[in-house]
mmCIF file of C-alpha atoms and ligand atoms in Angstrom:
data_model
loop_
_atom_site.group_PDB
_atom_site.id
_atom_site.type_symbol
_atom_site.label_atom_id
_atom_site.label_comp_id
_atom_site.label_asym_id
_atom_site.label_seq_id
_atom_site.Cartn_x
_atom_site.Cartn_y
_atom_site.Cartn_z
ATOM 1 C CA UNK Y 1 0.599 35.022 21.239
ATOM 2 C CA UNK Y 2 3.731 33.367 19.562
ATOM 3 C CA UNK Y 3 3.114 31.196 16.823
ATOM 4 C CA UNK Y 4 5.592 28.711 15.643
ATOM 5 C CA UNK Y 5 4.590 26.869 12.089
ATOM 6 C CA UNK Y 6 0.547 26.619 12.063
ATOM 7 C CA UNK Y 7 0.584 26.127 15.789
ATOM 8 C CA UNK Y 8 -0.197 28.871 18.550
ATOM 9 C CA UNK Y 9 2.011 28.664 21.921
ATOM 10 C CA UNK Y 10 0.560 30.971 25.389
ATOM 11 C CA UNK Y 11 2.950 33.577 26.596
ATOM 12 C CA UNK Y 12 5.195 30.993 28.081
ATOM 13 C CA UNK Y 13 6.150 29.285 24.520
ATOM 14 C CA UNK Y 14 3.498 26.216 26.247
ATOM 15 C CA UNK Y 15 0.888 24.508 24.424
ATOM 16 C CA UNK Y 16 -1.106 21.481 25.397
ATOM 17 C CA UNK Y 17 -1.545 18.121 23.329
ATOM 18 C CA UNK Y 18 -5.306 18.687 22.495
ATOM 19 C CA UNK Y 19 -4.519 22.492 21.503
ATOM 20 C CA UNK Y 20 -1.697 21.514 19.076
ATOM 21 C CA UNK Y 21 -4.326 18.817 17.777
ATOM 22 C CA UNK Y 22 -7.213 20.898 16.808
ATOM 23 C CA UNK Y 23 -5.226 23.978 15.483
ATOM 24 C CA UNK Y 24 -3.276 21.373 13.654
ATOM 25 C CA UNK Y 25 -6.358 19.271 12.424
ATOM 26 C CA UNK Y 26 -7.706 22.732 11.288
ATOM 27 C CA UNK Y 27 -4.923 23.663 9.267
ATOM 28 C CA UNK Y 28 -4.902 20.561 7.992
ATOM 29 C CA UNK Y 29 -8.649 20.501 6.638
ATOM 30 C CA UNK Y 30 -8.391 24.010 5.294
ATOM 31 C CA UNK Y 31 -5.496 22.762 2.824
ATOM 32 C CA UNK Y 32 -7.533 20.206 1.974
ATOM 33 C CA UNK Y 33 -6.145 17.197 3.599
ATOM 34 C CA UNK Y 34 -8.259 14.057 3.817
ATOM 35 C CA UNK Y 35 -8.722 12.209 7.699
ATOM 36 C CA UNK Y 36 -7.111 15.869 8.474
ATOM 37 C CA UNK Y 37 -7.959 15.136 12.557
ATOM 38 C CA UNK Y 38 -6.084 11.583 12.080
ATOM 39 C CA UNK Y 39 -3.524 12.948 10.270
ATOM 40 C CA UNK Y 40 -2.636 15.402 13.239
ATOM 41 C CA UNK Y 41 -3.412 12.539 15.964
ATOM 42 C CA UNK Y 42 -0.789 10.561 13.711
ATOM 43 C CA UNK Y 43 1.800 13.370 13.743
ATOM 44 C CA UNK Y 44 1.701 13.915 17.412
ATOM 45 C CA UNK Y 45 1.531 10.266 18.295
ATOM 46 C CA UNK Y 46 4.797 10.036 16.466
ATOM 47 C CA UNK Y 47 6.302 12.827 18.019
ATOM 48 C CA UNK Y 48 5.059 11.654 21.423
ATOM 49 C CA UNK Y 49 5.798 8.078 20.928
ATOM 50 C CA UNK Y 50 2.590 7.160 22.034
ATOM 51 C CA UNK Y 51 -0.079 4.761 20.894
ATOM 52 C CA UNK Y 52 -3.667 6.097 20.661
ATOM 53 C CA UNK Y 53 -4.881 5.304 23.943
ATOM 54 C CA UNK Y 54 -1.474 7.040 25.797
ATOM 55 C CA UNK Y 55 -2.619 10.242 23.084
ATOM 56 C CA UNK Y 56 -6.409 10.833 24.429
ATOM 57 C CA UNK Y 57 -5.259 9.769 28.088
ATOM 58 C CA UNK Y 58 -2.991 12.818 28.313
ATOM 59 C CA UNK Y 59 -4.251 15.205 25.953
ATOM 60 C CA UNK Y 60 -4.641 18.244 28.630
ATOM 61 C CA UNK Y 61 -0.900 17.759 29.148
ATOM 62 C CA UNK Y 62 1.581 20.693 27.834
ATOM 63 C CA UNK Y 63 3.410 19.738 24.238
ATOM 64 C CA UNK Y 64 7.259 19.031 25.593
ATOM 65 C CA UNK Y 65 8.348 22.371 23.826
ATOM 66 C CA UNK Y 66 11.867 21.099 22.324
ATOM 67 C CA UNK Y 67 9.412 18.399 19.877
ATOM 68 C CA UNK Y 68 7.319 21.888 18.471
ATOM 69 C CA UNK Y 69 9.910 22.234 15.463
ATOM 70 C CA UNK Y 70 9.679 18.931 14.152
ATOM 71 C CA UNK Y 71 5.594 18.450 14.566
ATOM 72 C CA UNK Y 72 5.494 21.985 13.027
ATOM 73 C CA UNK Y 73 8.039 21.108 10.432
ATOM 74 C CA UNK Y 74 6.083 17.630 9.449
ATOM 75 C CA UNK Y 75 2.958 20.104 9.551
ATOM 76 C CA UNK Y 76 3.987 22.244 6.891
ATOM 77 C CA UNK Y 77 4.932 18.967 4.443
ATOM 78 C CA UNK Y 78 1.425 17.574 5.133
ATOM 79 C CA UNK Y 79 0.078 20.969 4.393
ATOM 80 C CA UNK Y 80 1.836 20.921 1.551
ATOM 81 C CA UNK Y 81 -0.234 17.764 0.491
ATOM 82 C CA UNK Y 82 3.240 15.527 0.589
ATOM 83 C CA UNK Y 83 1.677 12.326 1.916
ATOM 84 C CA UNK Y 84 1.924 11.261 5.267
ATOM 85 C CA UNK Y 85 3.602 8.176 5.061
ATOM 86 C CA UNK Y 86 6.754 9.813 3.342
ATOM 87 C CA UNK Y 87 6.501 12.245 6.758
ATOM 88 C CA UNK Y 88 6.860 9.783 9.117
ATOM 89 C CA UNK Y 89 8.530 6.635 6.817
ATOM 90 C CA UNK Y 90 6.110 4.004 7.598
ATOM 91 C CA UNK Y 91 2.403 3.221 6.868
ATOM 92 C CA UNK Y 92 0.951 0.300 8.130
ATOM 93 C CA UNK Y 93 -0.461 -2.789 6.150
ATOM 94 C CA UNK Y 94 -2.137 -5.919 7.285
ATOM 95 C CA UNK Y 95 -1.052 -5.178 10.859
ATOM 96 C CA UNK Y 96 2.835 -4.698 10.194
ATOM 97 C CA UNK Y 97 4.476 -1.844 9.385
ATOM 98 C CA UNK Y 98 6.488 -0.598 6.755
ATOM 99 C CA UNK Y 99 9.153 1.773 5.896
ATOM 100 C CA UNK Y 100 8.447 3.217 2.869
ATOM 101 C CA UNK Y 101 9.856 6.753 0.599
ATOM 102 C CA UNK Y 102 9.045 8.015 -2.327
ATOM 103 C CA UNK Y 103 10.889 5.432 -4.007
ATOM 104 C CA UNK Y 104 7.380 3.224 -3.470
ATOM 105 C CA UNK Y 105 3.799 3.621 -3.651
ATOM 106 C CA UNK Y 106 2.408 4.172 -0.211
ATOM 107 C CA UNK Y 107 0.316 0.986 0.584
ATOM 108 C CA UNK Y 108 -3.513 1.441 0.637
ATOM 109 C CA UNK Y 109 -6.073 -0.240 3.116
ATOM 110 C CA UNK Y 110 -7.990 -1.269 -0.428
ATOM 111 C CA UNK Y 111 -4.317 -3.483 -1.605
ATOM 112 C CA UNK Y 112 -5.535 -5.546 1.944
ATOM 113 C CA UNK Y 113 -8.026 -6.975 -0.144
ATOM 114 C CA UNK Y 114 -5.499 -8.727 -2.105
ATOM 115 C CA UNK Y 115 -4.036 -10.505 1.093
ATOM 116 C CA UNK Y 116 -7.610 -11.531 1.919
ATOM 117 C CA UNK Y 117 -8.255 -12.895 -1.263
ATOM 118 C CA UNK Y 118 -4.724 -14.484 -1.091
ATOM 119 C CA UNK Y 119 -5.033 -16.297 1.868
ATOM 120 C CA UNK Y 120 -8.840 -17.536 0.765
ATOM 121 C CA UNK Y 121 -7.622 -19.237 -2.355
ATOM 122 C CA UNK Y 122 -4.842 -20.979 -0.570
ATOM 123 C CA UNK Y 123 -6.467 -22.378 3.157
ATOM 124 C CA UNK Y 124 -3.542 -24.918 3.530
ATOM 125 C CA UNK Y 125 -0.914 -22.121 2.879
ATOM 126 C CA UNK Y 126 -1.201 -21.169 6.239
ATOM 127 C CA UNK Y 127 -1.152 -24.793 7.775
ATOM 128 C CA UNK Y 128 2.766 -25.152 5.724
ATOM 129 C CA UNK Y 129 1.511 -26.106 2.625
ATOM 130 C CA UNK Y 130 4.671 -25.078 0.032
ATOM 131 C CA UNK Y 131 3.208 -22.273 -2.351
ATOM 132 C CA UNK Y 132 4.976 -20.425 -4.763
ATOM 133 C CA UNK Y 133 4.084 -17.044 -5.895
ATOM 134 C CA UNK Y 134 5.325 -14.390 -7.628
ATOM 135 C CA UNK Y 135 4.434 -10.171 -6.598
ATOM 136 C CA UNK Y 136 4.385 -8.227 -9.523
ATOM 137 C CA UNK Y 137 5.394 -5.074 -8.722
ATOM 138 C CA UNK Y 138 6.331 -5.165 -5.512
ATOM 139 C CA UNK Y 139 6.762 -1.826 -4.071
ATOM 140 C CA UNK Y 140 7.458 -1.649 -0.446
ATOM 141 C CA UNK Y 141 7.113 -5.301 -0.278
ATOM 142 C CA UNK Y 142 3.944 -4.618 1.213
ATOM 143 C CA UNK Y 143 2.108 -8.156 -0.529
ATOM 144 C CA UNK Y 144 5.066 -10.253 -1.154
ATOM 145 C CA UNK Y 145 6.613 -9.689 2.922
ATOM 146 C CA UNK Y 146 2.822 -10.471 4.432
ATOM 147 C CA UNK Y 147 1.855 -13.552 1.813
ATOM 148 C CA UNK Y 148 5.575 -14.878 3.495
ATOM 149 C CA UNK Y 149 4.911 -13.584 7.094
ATOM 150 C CA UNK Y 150 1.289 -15.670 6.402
ATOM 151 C CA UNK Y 151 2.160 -18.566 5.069
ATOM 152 C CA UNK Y 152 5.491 -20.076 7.139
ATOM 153 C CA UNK Y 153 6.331 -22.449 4.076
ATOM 154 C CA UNK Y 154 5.496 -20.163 0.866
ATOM 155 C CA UNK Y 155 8.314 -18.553 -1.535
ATOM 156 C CA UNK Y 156 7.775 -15.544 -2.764
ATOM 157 C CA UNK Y 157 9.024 -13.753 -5.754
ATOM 158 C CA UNK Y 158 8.931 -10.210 -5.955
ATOM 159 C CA UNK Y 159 10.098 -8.256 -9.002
ATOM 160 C CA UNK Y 160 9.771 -4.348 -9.935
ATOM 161 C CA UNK Y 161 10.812 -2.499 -12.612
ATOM 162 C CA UNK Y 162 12.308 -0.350 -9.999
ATOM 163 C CA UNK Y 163 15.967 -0.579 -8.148
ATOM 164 C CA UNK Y 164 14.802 1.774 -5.922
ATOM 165 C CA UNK Y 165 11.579 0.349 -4.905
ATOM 166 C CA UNK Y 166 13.470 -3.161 -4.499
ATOM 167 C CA UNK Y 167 15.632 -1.808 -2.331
ATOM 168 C CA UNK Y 168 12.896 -0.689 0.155
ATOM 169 C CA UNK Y 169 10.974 -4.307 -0.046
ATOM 170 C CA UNK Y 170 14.300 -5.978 0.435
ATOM 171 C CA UNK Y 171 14.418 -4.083 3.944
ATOM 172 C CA UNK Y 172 10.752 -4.814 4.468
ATOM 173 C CA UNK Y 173 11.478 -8.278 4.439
ATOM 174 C CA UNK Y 174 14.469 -8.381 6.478
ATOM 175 C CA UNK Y 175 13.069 -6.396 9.434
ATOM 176 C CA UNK Y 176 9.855 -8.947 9.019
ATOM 177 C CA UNK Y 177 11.985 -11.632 9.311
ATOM 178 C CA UNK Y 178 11.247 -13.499 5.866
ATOM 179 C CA UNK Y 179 13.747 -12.165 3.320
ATOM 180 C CA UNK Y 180 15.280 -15.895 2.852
ATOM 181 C CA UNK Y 181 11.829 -17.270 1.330
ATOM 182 C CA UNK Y 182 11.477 -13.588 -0.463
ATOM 183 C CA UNK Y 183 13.561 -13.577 -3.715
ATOM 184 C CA UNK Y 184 13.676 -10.210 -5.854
ATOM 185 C CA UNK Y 185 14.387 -9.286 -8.746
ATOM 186 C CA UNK Y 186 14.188 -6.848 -11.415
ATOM 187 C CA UNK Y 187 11.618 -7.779 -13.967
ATOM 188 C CA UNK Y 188 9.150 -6.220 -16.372
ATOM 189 C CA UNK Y 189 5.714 -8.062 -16.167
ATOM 190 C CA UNK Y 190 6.288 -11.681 -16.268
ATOM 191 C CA UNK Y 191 8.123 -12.211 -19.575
ATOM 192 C CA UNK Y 192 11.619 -13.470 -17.300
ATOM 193 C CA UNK Y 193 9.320 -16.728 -16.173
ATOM 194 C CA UNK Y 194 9.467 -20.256 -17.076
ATOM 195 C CA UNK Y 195 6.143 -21.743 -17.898
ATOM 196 C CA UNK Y 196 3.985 -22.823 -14.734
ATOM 197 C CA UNK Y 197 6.691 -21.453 -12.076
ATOM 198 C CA UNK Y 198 3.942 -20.363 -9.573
ATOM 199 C CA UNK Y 199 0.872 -21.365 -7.773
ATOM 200 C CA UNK Y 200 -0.179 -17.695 -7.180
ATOM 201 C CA UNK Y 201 0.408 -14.886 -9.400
ATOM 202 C CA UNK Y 202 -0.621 -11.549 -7.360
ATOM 203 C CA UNK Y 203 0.142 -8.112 -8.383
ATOM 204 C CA UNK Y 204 -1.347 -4.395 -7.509
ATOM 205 C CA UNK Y 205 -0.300 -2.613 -10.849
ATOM 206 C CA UNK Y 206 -0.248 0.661 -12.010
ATOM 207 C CA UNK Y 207 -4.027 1.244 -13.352
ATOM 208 C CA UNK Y 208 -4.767 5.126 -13.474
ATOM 209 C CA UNK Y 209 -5.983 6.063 -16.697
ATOM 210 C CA UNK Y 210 -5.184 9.208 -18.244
ATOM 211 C CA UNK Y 211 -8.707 10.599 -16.894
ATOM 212 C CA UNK Y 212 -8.020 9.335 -13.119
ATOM 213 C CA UNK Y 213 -4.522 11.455 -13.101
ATOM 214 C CA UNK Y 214 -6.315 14.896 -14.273
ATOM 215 C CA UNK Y 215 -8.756 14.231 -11.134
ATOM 216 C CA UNK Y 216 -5.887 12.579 -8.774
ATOM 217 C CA UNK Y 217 -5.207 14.218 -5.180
ATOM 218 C CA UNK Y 218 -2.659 16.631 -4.847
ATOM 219 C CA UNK Y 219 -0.913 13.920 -2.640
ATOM 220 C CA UNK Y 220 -0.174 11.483 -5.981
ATOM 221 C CA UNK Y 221 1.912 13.631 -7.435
ATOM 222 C CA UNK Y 222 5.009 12.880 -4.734
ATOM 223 C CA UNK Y 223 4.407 9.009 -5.226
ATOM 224 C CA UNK Y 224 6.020 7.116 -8.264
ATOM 225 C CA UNK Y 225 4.550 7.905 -11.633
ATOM 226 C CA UNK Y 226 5.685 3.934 -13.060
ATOM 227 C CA UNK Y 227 3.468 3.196 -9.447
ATOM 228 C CA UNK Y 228 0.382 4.714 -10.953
ATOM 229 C CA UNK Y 229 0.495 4.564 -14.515
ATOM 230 C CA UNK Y 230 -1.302 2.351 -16.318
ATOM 231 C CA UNK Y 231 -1.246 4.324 -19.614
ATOM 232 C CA UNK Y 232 -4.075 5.717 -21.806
ATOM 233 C CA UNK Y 233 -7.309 3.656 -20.268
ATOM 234 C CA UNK Y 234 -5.375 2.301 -17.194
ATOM 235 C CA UNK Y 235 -5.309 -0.992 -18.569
ATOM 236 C CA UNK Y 236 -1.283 -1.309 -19.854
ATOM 237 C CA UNK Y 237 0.074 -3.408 -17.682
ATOM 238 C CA UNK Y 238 -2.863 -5.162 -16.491
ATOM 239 C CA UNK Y 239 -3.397 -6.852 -20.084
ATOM 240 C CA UNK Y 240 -0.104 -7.887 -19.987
ATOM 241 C CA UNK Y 241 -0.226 -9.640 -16.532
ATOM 242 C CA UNK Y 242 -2.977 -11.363 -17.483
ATOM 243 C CA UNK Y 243 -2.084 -12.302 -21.072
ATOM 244 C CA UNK Y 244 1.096 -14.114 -19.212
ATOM 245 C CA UNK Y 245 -0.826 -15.260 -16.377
ATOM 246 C CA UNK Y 246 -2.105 -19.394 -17.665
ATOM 247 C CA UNK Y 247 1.858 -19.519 -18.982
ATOM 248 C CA UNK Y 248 3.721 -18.966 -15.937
ATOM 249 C CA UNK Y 249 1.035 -20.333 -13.542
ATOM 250 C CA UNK Y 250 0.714 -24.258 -12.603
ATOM 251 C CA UNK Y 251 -2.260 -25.855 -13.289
ATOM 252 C CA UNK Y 252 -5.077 -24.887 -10.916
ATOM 253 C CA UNK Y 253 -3.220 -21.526 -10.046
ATOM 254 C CA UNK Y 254 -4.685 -18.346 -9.366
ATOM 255 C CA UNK Y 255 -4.281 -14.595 -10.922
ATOM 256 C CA UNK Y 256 -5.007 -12.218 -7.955
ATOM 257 C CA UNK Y 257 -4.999 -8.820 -8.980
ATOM 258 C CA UNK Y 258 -6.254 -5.241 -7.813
ATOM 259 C CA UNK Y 259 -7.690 -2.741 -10.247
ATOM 260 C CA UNK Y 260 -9.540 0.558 -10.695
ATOM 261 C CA UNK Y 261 -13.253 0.474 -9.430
ATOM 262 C CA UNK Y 262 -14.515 1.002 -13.439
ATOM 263 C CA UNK Y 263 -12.032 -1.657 -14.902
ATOM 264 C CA UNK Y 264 -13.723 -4.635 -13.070
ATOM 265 C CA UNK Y 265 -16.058 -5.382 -17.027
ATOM 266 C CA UNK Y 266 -12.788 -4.841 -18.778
ATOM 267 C CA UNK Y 267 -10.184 -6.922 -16.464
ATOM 268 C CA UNK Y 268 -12.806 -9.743 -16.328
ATOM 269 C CA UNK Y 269 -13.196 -9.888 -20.347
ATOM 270 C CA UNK Y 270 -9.594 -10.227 -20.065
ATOM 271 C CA UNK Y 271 -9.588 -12.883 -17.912
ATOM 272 C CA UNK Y 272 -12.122 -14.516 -19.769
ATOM 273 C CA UNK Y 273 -10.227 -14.049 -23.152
ATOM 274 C CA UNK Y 274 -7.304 -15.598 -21.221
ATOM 275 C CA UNK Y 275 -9.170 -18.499 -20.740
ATOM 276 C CA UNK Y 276 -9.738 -18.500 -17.222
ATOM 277 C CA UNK Y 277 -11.467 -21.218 -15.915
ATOM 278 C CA UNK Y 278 -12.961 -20.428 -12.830
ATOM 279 C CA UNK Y 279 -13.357 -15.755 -11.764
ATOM 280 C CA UNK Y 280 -14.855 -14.064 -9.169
ATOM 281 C CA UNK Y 281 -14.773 -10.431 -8.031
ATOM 282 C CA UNK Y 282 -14.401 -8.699 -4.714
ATOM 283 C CA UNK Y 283 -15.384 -5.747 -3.659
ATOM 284 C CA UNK Y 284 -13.491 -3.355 -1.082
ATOM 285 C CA UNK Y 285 -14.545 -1.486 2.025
ATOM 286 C CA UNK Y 286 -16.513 1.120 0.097
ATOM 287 C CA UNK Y 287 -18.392 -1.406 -2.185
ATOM 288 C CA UNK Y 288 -16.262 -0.665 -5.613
ATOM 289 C CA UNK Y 289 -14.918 -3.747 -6.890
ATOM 290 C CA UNK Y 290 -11.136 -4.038 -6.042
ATOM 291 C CA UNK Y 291 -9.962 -7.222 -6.802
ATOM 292 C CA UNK Y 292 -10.294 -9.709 -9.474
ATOM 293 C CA UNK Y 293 -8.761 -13.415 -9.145
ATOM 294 C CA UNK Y 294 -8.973 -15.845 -12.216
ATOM 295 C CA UNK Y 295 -8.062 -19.603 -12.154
ATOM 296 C CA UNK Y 296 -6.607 -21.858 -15.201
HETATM 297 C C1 SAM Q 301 0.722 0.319 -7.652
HETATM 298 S S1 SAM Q 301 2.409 0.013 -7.223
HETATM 299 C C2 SAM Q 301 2.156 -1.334 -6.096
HETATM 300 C C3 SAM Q 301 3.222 -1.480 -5.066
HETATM 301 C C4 SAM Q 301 2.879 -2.495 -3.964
HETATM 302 N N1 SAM Q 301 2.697 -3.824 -4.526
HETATM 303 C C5 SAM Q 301 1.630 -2.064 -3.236
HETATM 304 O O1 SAM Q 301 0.584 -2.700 -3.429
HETATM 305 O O2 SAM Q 301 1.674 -1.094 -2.473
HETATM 306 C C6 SAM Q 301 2.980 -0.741 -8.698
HETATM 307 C C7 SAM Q 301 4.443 -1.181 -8.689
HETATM 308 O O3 SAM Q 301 4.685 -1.831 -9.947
HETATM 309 C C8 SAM Q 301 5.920 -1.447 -10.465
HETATM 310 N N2 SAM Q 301 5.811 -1.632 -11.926
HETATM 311 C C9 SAM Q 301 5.311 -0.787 -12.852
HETATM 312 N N3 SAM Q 301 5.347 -1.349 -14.069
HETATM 313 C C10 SAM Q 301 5.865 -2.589 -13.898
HETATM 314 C C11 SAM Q 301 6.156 -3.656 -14.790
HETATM 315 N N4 SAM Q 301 5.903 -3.572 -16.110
HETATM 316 N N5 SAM Q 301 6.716 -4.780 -14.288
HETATM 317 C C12 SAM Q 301 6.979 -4.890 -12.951
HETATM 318 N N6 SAM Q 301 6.729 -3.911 -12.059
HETATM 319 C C13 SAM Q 301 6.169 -2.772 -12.532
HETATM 320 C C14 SAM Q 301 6.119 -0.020 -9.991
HETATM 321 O O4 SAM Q 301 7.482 0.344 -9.962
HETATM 322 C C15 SAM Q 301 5.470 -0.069 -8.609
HETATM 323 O O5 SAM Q 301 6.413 -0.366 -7.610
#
């Protein structure tokens, strides 16, 4: 039997959909890849063009053979733990999707949280009320192109430290159709602001410490190192964000900010040494505290 990449063809070069899934899912698990039967489903539903449903509806059907070099060629950069999103140039996030490259941090499902908490703080965001926020660290875009695509009157700031990344939210928010009310710009932290310039200060920052990198996934490694590191105890930029926060924000404004599932003691005492008037915590999907937002 031919085999082409990690995938077995029959005699005639033919293999069907589900047969290209589960040698593909196991290939996939033995290098270690996490969701490794998603992953594949993803892969061929890109290929394919199809949406789930169209997948498992015609999985007995034979793989057109002319799309076998590309699904085997994004096999082998999966297998080689390069994360999925940089195969296919999009991940999703809060029902939209995004292009991304290695230029950004991939968006997590966890960063959703942030949106949630977001649109919580601010109920008359979404009925027009004018907000102004500022994304630190921006990305993809991934928070500062949803809190605009959410809330039809809100501006949104969104700065990196990053050209690159910048360059890839800027195209976020054009093809979501809000890059007039989404301003970027380079900045480091929130030293460019003028005092009380926002409503809503959100930011996912880098927070690995130097302990979370020596036990980090293979797949880490291809994303942005400024993305994920948050120096020594993870904490860098975090105590800087929230050291600016009550200065840039207007009064009754809110700090929304993700963080590593041990930090949630030390990003509260933070908070609390900020003089944050009003904090809460929330945890994510898993039950690990995520997010921590602090009013002044
Ligand atoms: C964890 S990524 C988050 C990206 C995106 N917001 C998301 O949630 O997917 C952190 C981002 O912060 C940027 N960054 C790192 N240090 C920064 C700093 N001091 N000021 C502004 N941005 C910074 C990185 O370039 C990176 O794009």
């Amino acid at each position: 039997m031919p085999v082409m990449g990690a995938t077995a063809t029959n005699s005639l070069g033919q293999i069907t959909l589900r047969e290209w899934l589960i040698d593909a899912s196991a290939a996939l698990l033995r290098a270690g890849v996490s969701d490794a039967h998603v992953a594949a489903e993803c892969l061929l539903m890109a290929a394919l063009g199809y949406d789930r449903a169209q997948l498992f509806a015609r999985l007995g059907a034979t793989l057109p053979p002319e799309l076998l070099p590309q699904l085997d060629g994004w096999l082998q950069r999966c297998l080689a733990r390069e994360p999925l999103a940089y195969v296919l140039g999009e991940r999703e996030f809060w029902s939209r999707t995004f292009v991304v490259s290695p230029a950004v941090l991939v968006p997590r499902p966890e960063t959703e949280h942030l949106v949630e908490v977001a649109l919580a703080c601010f109920p008359e965001a979404a009925r027009g009320a004018t907000i102004r926020a500022c994304d630190v660290g921006t990305g993809s875009g991934c928070l500062a192109a949803t809190l605009a695509a959410e809330w039809p009157a809100a501006e949104v700031v969104a700065t990196d430290v990053s050209a690159e990344a910048l360059a890839v939210a800027r195209e976020n928010a054009r093809r979501l159709g809000v890059a007039e009310r989404v301003h970027f710009m380079m900045a480091d932290g929130l030293s460019a602001f003028l005092p009380q310039s926002f409503d809503l200060v959100i930011s996912n920052p880098p927070y690995l410490s130097e302990t979370d990198w020596a036990h980090a996934d293979p797949e880490l490694a291809y994303e942005p190192r400024v993305a994920l590191d948050g120096g020594p105890d993870g904490l860098a930029v975090i105590r800087r964000i929230v050291a600016a926060a009550p200065r840039v924000l207007r009064r009754g404004g809110w700090l929304v900010l993700e963080m590593g599932s041990s930090q949630s003691d030390a990003v509260q005492e933070l908070a609390r040494q900020a003089r944050a008037q009003h904090l809460f915590v929330q945890n994510d999907l898993a039950g690990w505290p995520r997010v921590v937002a602090a009013r002044w």
